[in-house]
Amino acid sequence: MVFFVAVGTLCAICGALAFLLTLADRYLNDYGLCTISINAGERVFTTTGGDSLLTSLSQEQIFIPSACGGRGSCGLCKLKVLGGGGPLLPTETPHLEADEIKDRMRLSCQVKVREDMAIEIPEALFSVREFRACVTELTPLTHDIQLVRMELIDPETIDFTPGAYVQLQAPEYPDSPESVYRAYSVASDPRDTRHLDLIIRRVPGGICTTWVFDHLTVGQRVTFNGPHGDFEMSDTESEMIFIAGGSGMAPFLSMLLDMVQTQTTRPARYFFGAVNRRDMFYLDEMKEFEAKIPDFKFIPALSNPEEAEGWDGETGLVTDVVKAHYRDCSDKEAYLCGSPGMIDACVKVLTGLGMPEENIFFDKF
Ligand SMILES: Cc1cc2nc3c(=O)[nH]c(=O)nc-3n(C[C@H](O)[C@H](O)[C@H](O)COP(=O)(O)OP(=O)(O)OC[C@H]3O[C@@H](n4cnc5c(N)ncnc54)[C@H](O)[C@@H]3O)c2cc1C
Ligand code: FES
C-alpha cells in the first residue's frame, strides 16, 4: 500500500514538474512577432519568432540555398545579418572565413529568429521560385543512378543557366518523419523550359535518395525550388576541362546540350571516372555529342575494370588520366563535379599542371 502511495506521489510530482517546464518553455520561447528587413528595407515581413532564419525566409517564399536541409553541414545558407541574430554559434564557425565573420555573414539555418532583424541577401535570390511538377519518367542509368524527368505544372516554365541546381523536397514518408530539401544539378537542355531532368545517385540510408528510389513514382507531384548556384561556363575562349564521376554527370549534360545548340567552337574535354563498367553510363550519348559539338571529346576512365568487361578505354583514377593527357594547363579552365575528395584531388593535379586556382570551378556533392 505504502509503495503504491509513494509511486503515485512521485508520478504526481513528475507530472506537475513536466507541466511547469512546458509552461516555462512556452513562456521563455515566446518571441512574439519579429520583423525582418531585407536589403535595407527593400522587402520587410513579419514572422512569429522561434524558427530558424532559413525557415522563416522560406515561409515567405524566399529560398536560400540549403543543400543539407538546415543541418549546418553544407555551409551554403550564408547571408549577412546586420541586426539581431544573437552571437555567432560554434556550429557556424567551421563554415565561415575570418573575413566573412568580420563581414557579419551567418549560417541562416543556425540563426534563430528571436527579435527584429536586418539582413542582406543577393538580389538574385528574389527570383528563385518554388515549382510544382509531375514526374514523367524514372529511368535507371546504372545500378545506383536514376534519371528523374519532370514536367512543370506551376509555374509552367523555368529559366536556368546550365550548371544550376534545384532543391528538391522529399516529403515525409514512413522512415522519415519530416520533409527535407536536397540539392540536385539540372541535367536537361535549358531551352526545354517545360521539363527538368535530374540524375540522382542512391546514398545508402540517405533520406532524400531513399525516397527517390523507393517511394517516388511516375505521375507523382513533386515540389522544388530554384534555380540556384553560380557553377556555369565562363564566356572566355579557353579550353574547358570537365571532370566528373557518378551523378556529377548532371550539370555537364546540361552544358553539352547547350553547346550543341550554340555550336561553340571552344575546345572541351570531358573526363568521366567510374569504378567499373556497371558504373558507366551515357557512352552512346557522349559519342553523339562528339559528333554534334565541333571540338568536344569524351574520355571515360575505369579505375577498376574487370577483365570480363572487355573495357578498351582509359584505366586508372580519373586524376591520373587527366595528368597523362596534359603537360601544361596554365591557359585552360576546369569544371569539376563530384565528391569533396575527388574535387580536392583534381584541384591538386590541375594546379600542379599550372592551372591558376581562379580558373577552376566546382560543385562539391
Ligand atoms: C550543389 C549540389 C548539387 C548536387 N547535385 C547532385 C546531383 O545532381 N545528383 C546527386 O545524386 N546528388 C547531388 N548532390 C548531393 C545531394 O544534394 C544529396 O546530398 C545526396 O543526394 C544525399 O541526400 P540524402 O538525403 O539521400 O542523404 P542524407 O540523408 O543527407 O545523408 C545520409 C548519410 O550519407 C552521407 N552522404 C550524404 N551525401 C552523400 C554523398 N553524396 N555520398 C556519400 N555519402 C553521402 C551523409 O553524410 C549522411 O551520413 C548535390 C549536392 C550539392 C551541394
Ligand atoms: S542549410 Fe546547410 S549549413 Fe545551413
Coordinates of C-alpha atoms and ligand atoms in Angstrom, one line a residue:
M1 CA 0.0 0.0 0.0
V2 CA 2.8 2.4 1.1
F3 CA 4.6 1.5 -2.1
F4 CA 1.6 2.5 -4.3
V5 CA 1.2 5.8 -2.4
A6 CA 4.9 6.6 -2.9
V7 CA 4.8 5.8 -6.6
G8 CA 1.5 7.8 -7.0
T9 CA 3.1 10.8 -5.2
L10 CA 6.2 10.6 -7.3
C11 CA 4.2 10.4 -10.5
A12 CA 2.1 13.4 -9.4
I13 CA 5.3 15.4 -8.7
C14 CA 6.8 14.4 -12.0
G15 CA 3.6 15.4 -13.8
A16 CA 3.5 18.8 -12.1
L17 CA 7.1 19.4 -12.9
A18 CA 6.6 18.5 -16.5
F19 CA 3.6 20.8 -16.7
L20 CA 5.6 23.7 -15.2
L21 CA 8.5 23.0 -17.6
T22 CA 6.1 23.1 -20.5
L23 CA 4.7 26.3 -19.3
A24 CA 8.2 27.8 -18.7
D25 CA 9.3 26.6 -22.2
R26 CA 6.2 28.1 -23.8
Y27 CA 6.8 31.4 -21.9
L28 CA 10.5 31.6 -22.5
N29 CA 10.3 30.7 -26.1
D30 CA 7.5 33.1 -26.9
Y31 CA 9.4 35.6 -29.0
G32 CA 6.3 37.1 -30.4
L33 CA 6.2 38.7 -33.8
C34 CA 9.5 39.7 -35.2
T35 CA 10.1 42.0 -38.2
I36 CA 12.7 41.0 -40.8
S37 CA 14.1 43.8 -43.0
I38 CA 15.9 42.6 -46.2
N39 CA 18.4 44.7 -48.1
A40 CA 17.9 48.0 -46.3
G41 CA 14.1 47.7 -46.3
E42 CA 13.7 46.7 -49.9
R43 CA 11.4 43.9 -48.5
V44 CA 10.1 43.7 -45.0
F45 CA 8.0 41.0 -43.4
T46 CA 6.7 39.9 -40.0
T47 CA 7.0 36.4 -38.7
T48 CA 6.4 34.5 -35.4
G49 CA 9.8 34.1 -33.7
G50 CA 11.2 30.8 -32.8
D51 CA 12.1 29.3 -36.2
S52 CA 15.4 29.4 -37.9
L53 CA 16.0 32.4 -40.2
L54 CA 16.2 29.9 -43.1
T55 CA 12.8 28.5 -42.3
S56 CA 11.3 32.0 -41.8
L57 CA 12.6 33.1 -45.2
S58 CA 11.3 30.0 -47.0
Q59 CA 7.8 30.6 -45.4
E60 CA 8.0 34.0 -47.2
Q61 CA 8.9 32.2 -50.5
I62 CA 12.5 33.4 -50.2
F63 CA 14.6 30.4 -50.9
I64 CA 18.2 30.5 -49.6
P65 CA 20.5 27.7 -50.9
S66 CA 20.5 24.9 -48.3
A67 CA 21.8 21.6 -49.7
C68 CA 22.0 19.9 -46.3
G69 CA 18.4 20.9 -45.4
G70 CA 19.4 23.0 -42.4
R71 CA 21.7 20.6 -40.6
G72 CA 24.6 23.1 -40.6
S73 CA 26.9 20.9 -42.7
C74 CA 26.8 22.3 -46.2
G75 CA 27.6 25.9 -45.5
L76 CA 25.5 27.1 -48.4
C77 CA 22.9 29.1 -46.5
K78 CA 25.2 32.0 -45.7
L79 CA 23.8 35.5 -45.6
K80 CA 24.6 38.8 -44.0
V81 CA 23.0 39.6 -40.6
L82 CA 23.3 43.3 -39.9
G83 CA 21.0 43.4 -36.9
G84 CA 19.6 40.8 -34.5
G85 CA 20.5 37.2 -34.6
G86 CA 22.5 36.8 -31.4
P87 CA 26.1 35.7 -31.1
L88 CA 27.9 33.5 -33.7
L89 CA 27.4 29.8 -32.8
P90 CA 30.1 27.1 -32.7
T91 CA 28.1 25.3 -35.4
E92 CA 28.7 28.2 -37.8
T93 CA 32.4 28.9 -37.4
P94 CA 33.7 25.9 -39.3
H95 CA 31.9 27.2 -42.4
L96 CA 32.9 30.9 -42.2
E97 CA 36.3 32.5 -43.1
A98 CA 37.7 35.2 -40.9
D99 CA 36.7 38.0 -43.4
E100 CA 33.2 36.6 -43.7
I101 CA 32.8 36.7 -39.9
K102 CA 34.0 40.3 -40.0
D103 CA 31.5 41.0 -42.7
R104 CA 28.7 39.6 -40.5
M105 CA 28.0 36.5 -42.5
R106 CA 26.0 33.9 -40.7
L107 CA 24.5 30.5 -41.5
S108 CA 20.8 31.2 -41.8
C109 CA 19.8 27.7 -40.7
Q110 CA 21.6 28.1 -37.4
V111 CA 20.4 31.6 -36.6
K112 CA 17.1 31.6 -34.7
V113 CA 14.6 34.5 -35.2
R114 CA 14.1 35.9 -31.7
E115 CA 14.0 39.6 -32.3
D116 CA 13.7 42.1 -35.2
M117 CA 16.4 41.5 -37.7
A118 CA 18.1 43.3 -40.6
I119 CA 19.7 41.1 -43.2
E120 CA 21.2 41.3 -46.7
I121 CA 20.9 38.7 -49.4
P122 CA 21.9 38.7 -53.1
E123 CA 19.3 40.3 -55.3
A124 CA 19.2 37.1 -57.5
L125 CA 17.6 35.1 -54.7
F126 CA 14.4 37.1 -55.1
S127 CA 13.9 35.4 -58.4
V128 CA 14.3 31.9 -57.0
R129 CA 10.8 30.4 -57.2
E130 CA 9.0 27.3 -55.8
F131 CA 7.8 24.9 -58.5
R132 CA 5.3 22.1 -58.6
A133 CA 6.0 19.4 -61.2
C134 CA 4.8 16.0 -62.2
V135 CA 7.3 13.1 -62.6
T136 CA 7.0 11.8 -66.1
E137 CA 10.0 9.3 -66.2
L138 CA 12.1 7.4 -63.8
T139 CA 14.9 5.6 -65.7
P140 CA 17.7 3.6 -64.1
L141 CA 21.1 4.6 -65.7
T142 CA 23.2 2.3 -63.5
H143 CA 22.6 0.0 -60.5
D144 CA 22.5 3.1 -58.2
I145 CA 21.9 6.1 -60.5
Q146 CA 18.5 7.1 -61.8
L147 CA 17.2 9.8 -64.2
V148 CA 14.2 11.7 -62.9
R149 CA 12.3 13.6 -65.5
M150 CA 9.6 16.1 -64.5
E151 CA 7.1 18.3 -66.3
L152 CA 6.5 21.6 -64.7
I153 CA 3.0 22.4 -63.6
D154 CA 3.1 25.7 -61.7
P155 CA 4.8 27.8 -62.9
E156 CA 4.8 26.0 -66.2
T157 CA 8.3 27.0 -67.3
I158 CA 11.8 27.6 -65.7
D159 CA 14.7 29.6 -66.9
F160 CA 18.1 28.4 -65.8
T161 CA 21.8 28.5 -66.8
P162 CA 23.5 25.2 -67.5
G163 CA 25.3 24.2 -64.2
A164 CA 22.4 25.4 -62.0
Y165 CA 20.9 23.2 -59.3
V166 CA 17.4 23.0 -57.7
Q167 CA 16.4 22.0 -54.2
L168 CA 14.1 19.0 -54.4
Q169 CA 11.7 18.5 -51.5
A170 CA 11.4 14.9 -50.2
P171 CA 8.1 14.8 -48.3
E172 CA 7.6 12.8 -45.1
Y173 CA 7.5 9.0 -45.6
P174 CA 7.4 6.1 -43.1
D175 CA 11.1 6.2 -42.2
S176 CA 11.5 10.0 -42.4
P177 CA 9.2 11.9 -40.1
E178 CA 9.7 15.4 -41.7
S179 CA 10.2 16.7 -45.2
V180 CA 13.7 17.7 -46.3
Y181 CA 15.3 19.6 -49.2
R182 CA 18.3 18.3 -51.1
A183 CA 20.3 19.9 -53.9
Y184 CA 20.3 18.3 -57.4
S185 CA 22.0 19.7 -60.5
V186 CA 19.8 20.2 -63.5
A187 CA 20.7 17.8 -66.3
S188 CA 18.4 19.0 -69.1
D189 CA 18.6 21.4 -72.0
P190 CA 18.0 25.0 -70.8
R191 CA 15.9 25.6 -74.0
D192 CA 13.3 22.9 -72.9
T193 CA 11.9 25.2 -70.2
R194 CA 8.8 22.9 -69.6
H195 CA 10.9 19.9 -68.4
L196 CA 13.6 19.3 -65.9
D197 CA 15.9 16.3 -65.7
L198 CA 17.8 15.3 -62.6
I199 CA 20.4 12.5 -62.3
I200 CA 20.3 11.1 -58.8
R201 CA 22.6 8.6 -57.1
R202 CA 21.3 6.5 -54.2
V203 CA 23.1 7.2 -51.0
P204 CA 22.6 4.1 -48.8
G205 CA 20.4 5.2 -45.8
G206 CA 20.0 8.8 -47.3
I207 CA 16.7 10.4 -46.6
C208 CA 16.0 12.0 -50.0
T209 CA 17.6 9.4 -52.2
T210 CA 15.7 6.6 -50.4
W211 CA 12.5 8.4 -51.1
V212 CA 13.5 8.9 -54.8
F213 CA 14.5 5.3 -55.3
D214 CA 11.9 3.5 -53.1
H215 CA 8.8 5.7 -53.0
L216 CA 8.7 8.2 -55.9
T217 CA 6.6 7.0 -58.8
V218 CA 5.8 8.2 -62.3
G219 CA 2.8 10.6 -62.2
Q220 CA 3.6 11.8 -58.6
R221 CA 3.6 15.5 -57.9
V222 CA 6.8 17.0 -56.5
T223 CA 8.0 20.3 -55.2
F224 CA 11.3 22.0 -55.7
N225 CA 12.8 25.5 -55.6
G226 CA 15.4 27.1 -57.8
P227 CA 17.4 27.8 -59.8
H228 CA 20.4 28.1 -57.5
G229 CA 24.2 28.3 -57.9
D230 CA 26.9 30.0 -59.8
F231 CA 28.5 26.9 -61.4
E232 CA 28.4 27.9 -65.0
M233 CA 30.7 28.1 -68.1
S234 CA 32.7 31.3 -68.3
D235 CA 32.5 33.4 -71.5
T236 CA 36.2 33.1 -72.4
E237 CA 37.5 31.0 -75.3
S238 CA 39.8 28.9 -73.2
E239 CA 39.7 25.1 -73.5
M240 CA 37.4 23.6 -70.9
I241 CA 38.3 20.5 -69.0
F242 CA 35.2 18.9 -67.4
I243 CA 35.8 16.2 -64.7
A244 CA 33.1 14.2 -63.1
G245 CA 32.1 10.9 -61.6
G246 CA 28.7 9.3 -60.9
S247 CA 25.8 11.7 -60.8
G248 CA 28.3 14.5 -61.3
M249 CA 27.4 13.9 -64.9
A250 CA 24.2 16.0 -64.4
P251 CA 25.4 19.6 -64.9
F252 CA 27.7 18.6 -67.8
L253 CA 24.8 17.0 -69.7
S254 CA 23.0 20.3 -69.5
M255 CA 26.1 22.2 -70.6
L256 CA 26.7 19.8 -73.6
L257 CA 23.0 20.1 -74.7
D258 CA 23.5 23.8 -74.6
M259 CA 26.8 23.6 -76.6
V260 CA 25.0 21.6 -79.3
Q261 CA 22.6 24.5 -79.8
T262 CA 25.3 27.3 -79.7
Q263 CA 27.7 25.3 -81.9
T264 CA 30.6 26.7 -79.9
T265 CA 34.0 26.0 -81.4
R266 CA 35.5 26.3 -77.9
P267 CA 37.5 23.2 -77.1
A268 CA 36.1 21.0 -74.4
R269 CA 37.4 17.7 -73.0
Y270 CA 35.2 15.6 -70.6
F271 CA 36.9 13.2 -68.3
F272 CA 34.4 10.9 -66.6
G273 CA 35.6 8.4 -63.9
A274 CA 33.9 5.3 -62.7
V275 CA 35.0 2.2 -60.8
N276 CA 33.9 -0.5 -63.4
R277 CA 31.7 -0.9 -66.4
R278 CA 28.4 -1.2 -64.4
D279 CA 29.0 2.4 -63.0
M280 CA 29.5 3.9 -66.5
F281 CA 26.6 5.3 -68.4
Y282 CA 25.6 7.5 -71.4
L283 CA 28.5 6.3 -73.5
D284 CA 26.4 6.3 -76.7
E285 CA 25.0 9.8 -75.9
M286 CA 28.6 11.1 -75.4
K287 CA 29.5 9.7 -78.9
E288 CA 26.6 11.7 -80.3
F289 CA 27.8 14.9 -78.5
E290 CA 31.3 14.3 -80.1
A291 CA 29.6 14.2 -83.5
K292 CA 27.4 17.3 -82.9
I293 CA 29.8 19.6 -81.0
P294 CA 32.7 21.0 -83.1
D295 CA 35.6 20.5 -80.7
F296 CA 34.4 18.1 -78.0
K297 CA 35.9 14.8 -76.8
F298 CA 34.7 12.4 -74.1
I299 CA 37.3 10.4 -72.2
P300 CA 35.8 7.8 -69.9
A301 CA 38.1 6.0 -67.4
L302 CA 37.5 3.0 -65.2
S303 CA 39.6 2.7 -62.0
N304 CA 39.0 -1.0 -61.5
P305 CA 37.7 -2.7 -64.7
E306 CA 37.0 -6.4 -64.6
E307 CA 38.7 -8.5 -67.3
A308 CA 35.4 -9.9 -68.4
E309 CA 34.1 -6.5 -69.1
G310 CA 36.4 -6.1 -72.2
W311 CA 37.0 -2.4 -71.4
D312 CA 39.3 -0.8 -74.0
G313 CA 39.2 2.7 -72.8
E314 CA 41.4 4.6 -70.3
T315 CA 42.1 2.9 -66.9
G316 CA 43.1 4.3 -63.6
L317 CA 41.9 7.1 -61.4
V318 CA 40.4 10.0 -63.3
T319 CA 43.0 12.4 -61.8
D320 CA 45.8 10.2 -63.2
V321 CA 44.2 10.1 -66.6
V322 CA 43.9 13.9 -66.7
K323 CA 47.6 14.1 -65.6
A324 CA 48.6 11.8 -68.5
H325 CA 46.7 14.0 -71.0
Y326 CA 48.2 17.4 -70.3
R327 CA 51.7 18.9 -69.8
D328 CA 50.6 22.4 -69.2
C329 CA 47.1 23.6 -68.2
S330 CA 48.0 27.3 -67.5
D331 CA 45.8 28.6 -70.3
K332 CA 42.8 26.2 -69.6
E333 CA 39.8 26.2 -67.4
A334 CA 38.4 23.3 -65.3
Y335 CA 34.9 22.4 -64.3
L336 CA 34.6 19.7 -61.6
C337 CA 31.6 17.9 -60.1
G338 CA 31.7 15.1 -57.6
S339 CA 32.6 14.2 -54.1
P340 CA 34.7 16.6 -52.0
G341 CA 37.6 14.1 -52.1
M342 CA 37.5 13.8 -55.9
I343 CA 37.4 17.6 -56.3
D344 CA 40.3 18.2 -53.9
A345 CA 42.4 15.6 -55.7
C346 CA 41.6 17.2 -59.1
V347 CA 42.4 20.7 -57.9
K348 CA 45.8 19.4 -56.7
V349 CA 46.6 17.8 -60.1
L350 CA 45.4 20.8 -62.1
T351 CA 47.3 23.4 -60.1
G352 CA 50.3 21.1 -60.3
L353 CA 49.9 21.4 -64.1
G354 CA 50.0 25.2 -63.9
M355 CA 46.3 25.9 -63.9
P356 CA 45.5 29.1 -61.8
E357 CA 43.1 28.4 -59.0
E358 CA 40.8 31.1 -60.3
N359 CA 40.3 29.0 -63.5
I360 CA 38.9 26.1 -61.5
F361 CA 35.1 26.0 -60.9
F362 CA 33.4 23.2 -59.0
D363 CA 30.2 22.0 -57.3
K364 CA 31.0 19.7 -54.4
F365 CA 28.3 17.0 -54.0
Ligands
LIG1 C1 25.2 22.0 -55.3 C2 24.9 20.5 -55.2 C3 24.4 19.7 -56.2 C4 24.2 18.4 -56.1 N1 23.7 17.7 -57.2 C5 23.5 16.4 -57.1 C6 23.1 15.6 -58.2 O1 22.9 16.2 -59.4 N2 22.9 14.3 -58.1 C7 23.1 13.7 -56.9 O2 22.9 12.4 -56.8 N3 23.5 14.3 -55.8 C8 23.7 15.7 -55.9 N4 24.0 16.4 -54.7 C9 24.0 15.7 -53.4 C10 22.6 15.7 -52.8 O3 22.3 17.1 -52.5 C11 22.4 15.0 -51.5 O4 23.4 15.3 -50.6 C12 22.5 13.4 -51.7 O5 21.6 13.0 -52.7 C13 22.3 12.7 -50.4 O6 21.0 13.1 -49.9 P1 20.2 12.1 -48.9 O7 19.1 12.9 -48.3 O8 19.8 10.9 -49.7 O9 21.2 11.7 -47.9 P2 21.3 12.2 -46.4 O10 20.2 11.8 -45.6 O11 21.6 13.7 -46.5 O12 22.7 11.6 -45.9 C14 22.8 10.3 -45.4 C15 24.2 10.0 -45.0 O13 25.0 9.8 -46.2 C16 26.1 10.8 -46.2 N5 26.1 11.4 -47.5 C17 25.3 12.5 -47.9 N6 25.6 12.7 -49.2 C18 26.5 11.8 -49.6 C19 27.1 11.5 -50.9 N7 26.8 12.3 -52.0 N8 27.9 10.4 -50.9 C20 28.2 9.7 -49.9 N9 27.6 9.9 -48.6 C21 26.8 10.9 -48.5 C22 25.7 11.8 -45.1 O14 26.9 12.3 -44.5 C23 24.9 11.0 -44.2 O15 25.7 10.4 -43.2 C24 24.4 17.7 -54.8 C25 24.8 18.5 -53.8 C26 25.1 19.8 -53.9 C27 25.6 20.6 -52.7
FES2 S1 21.5 24.7 -44.9 FE1 23.4 23.6 -44.9 S2 24.6 24.7 -43.5 FE2 22.7 25.7 -43.4

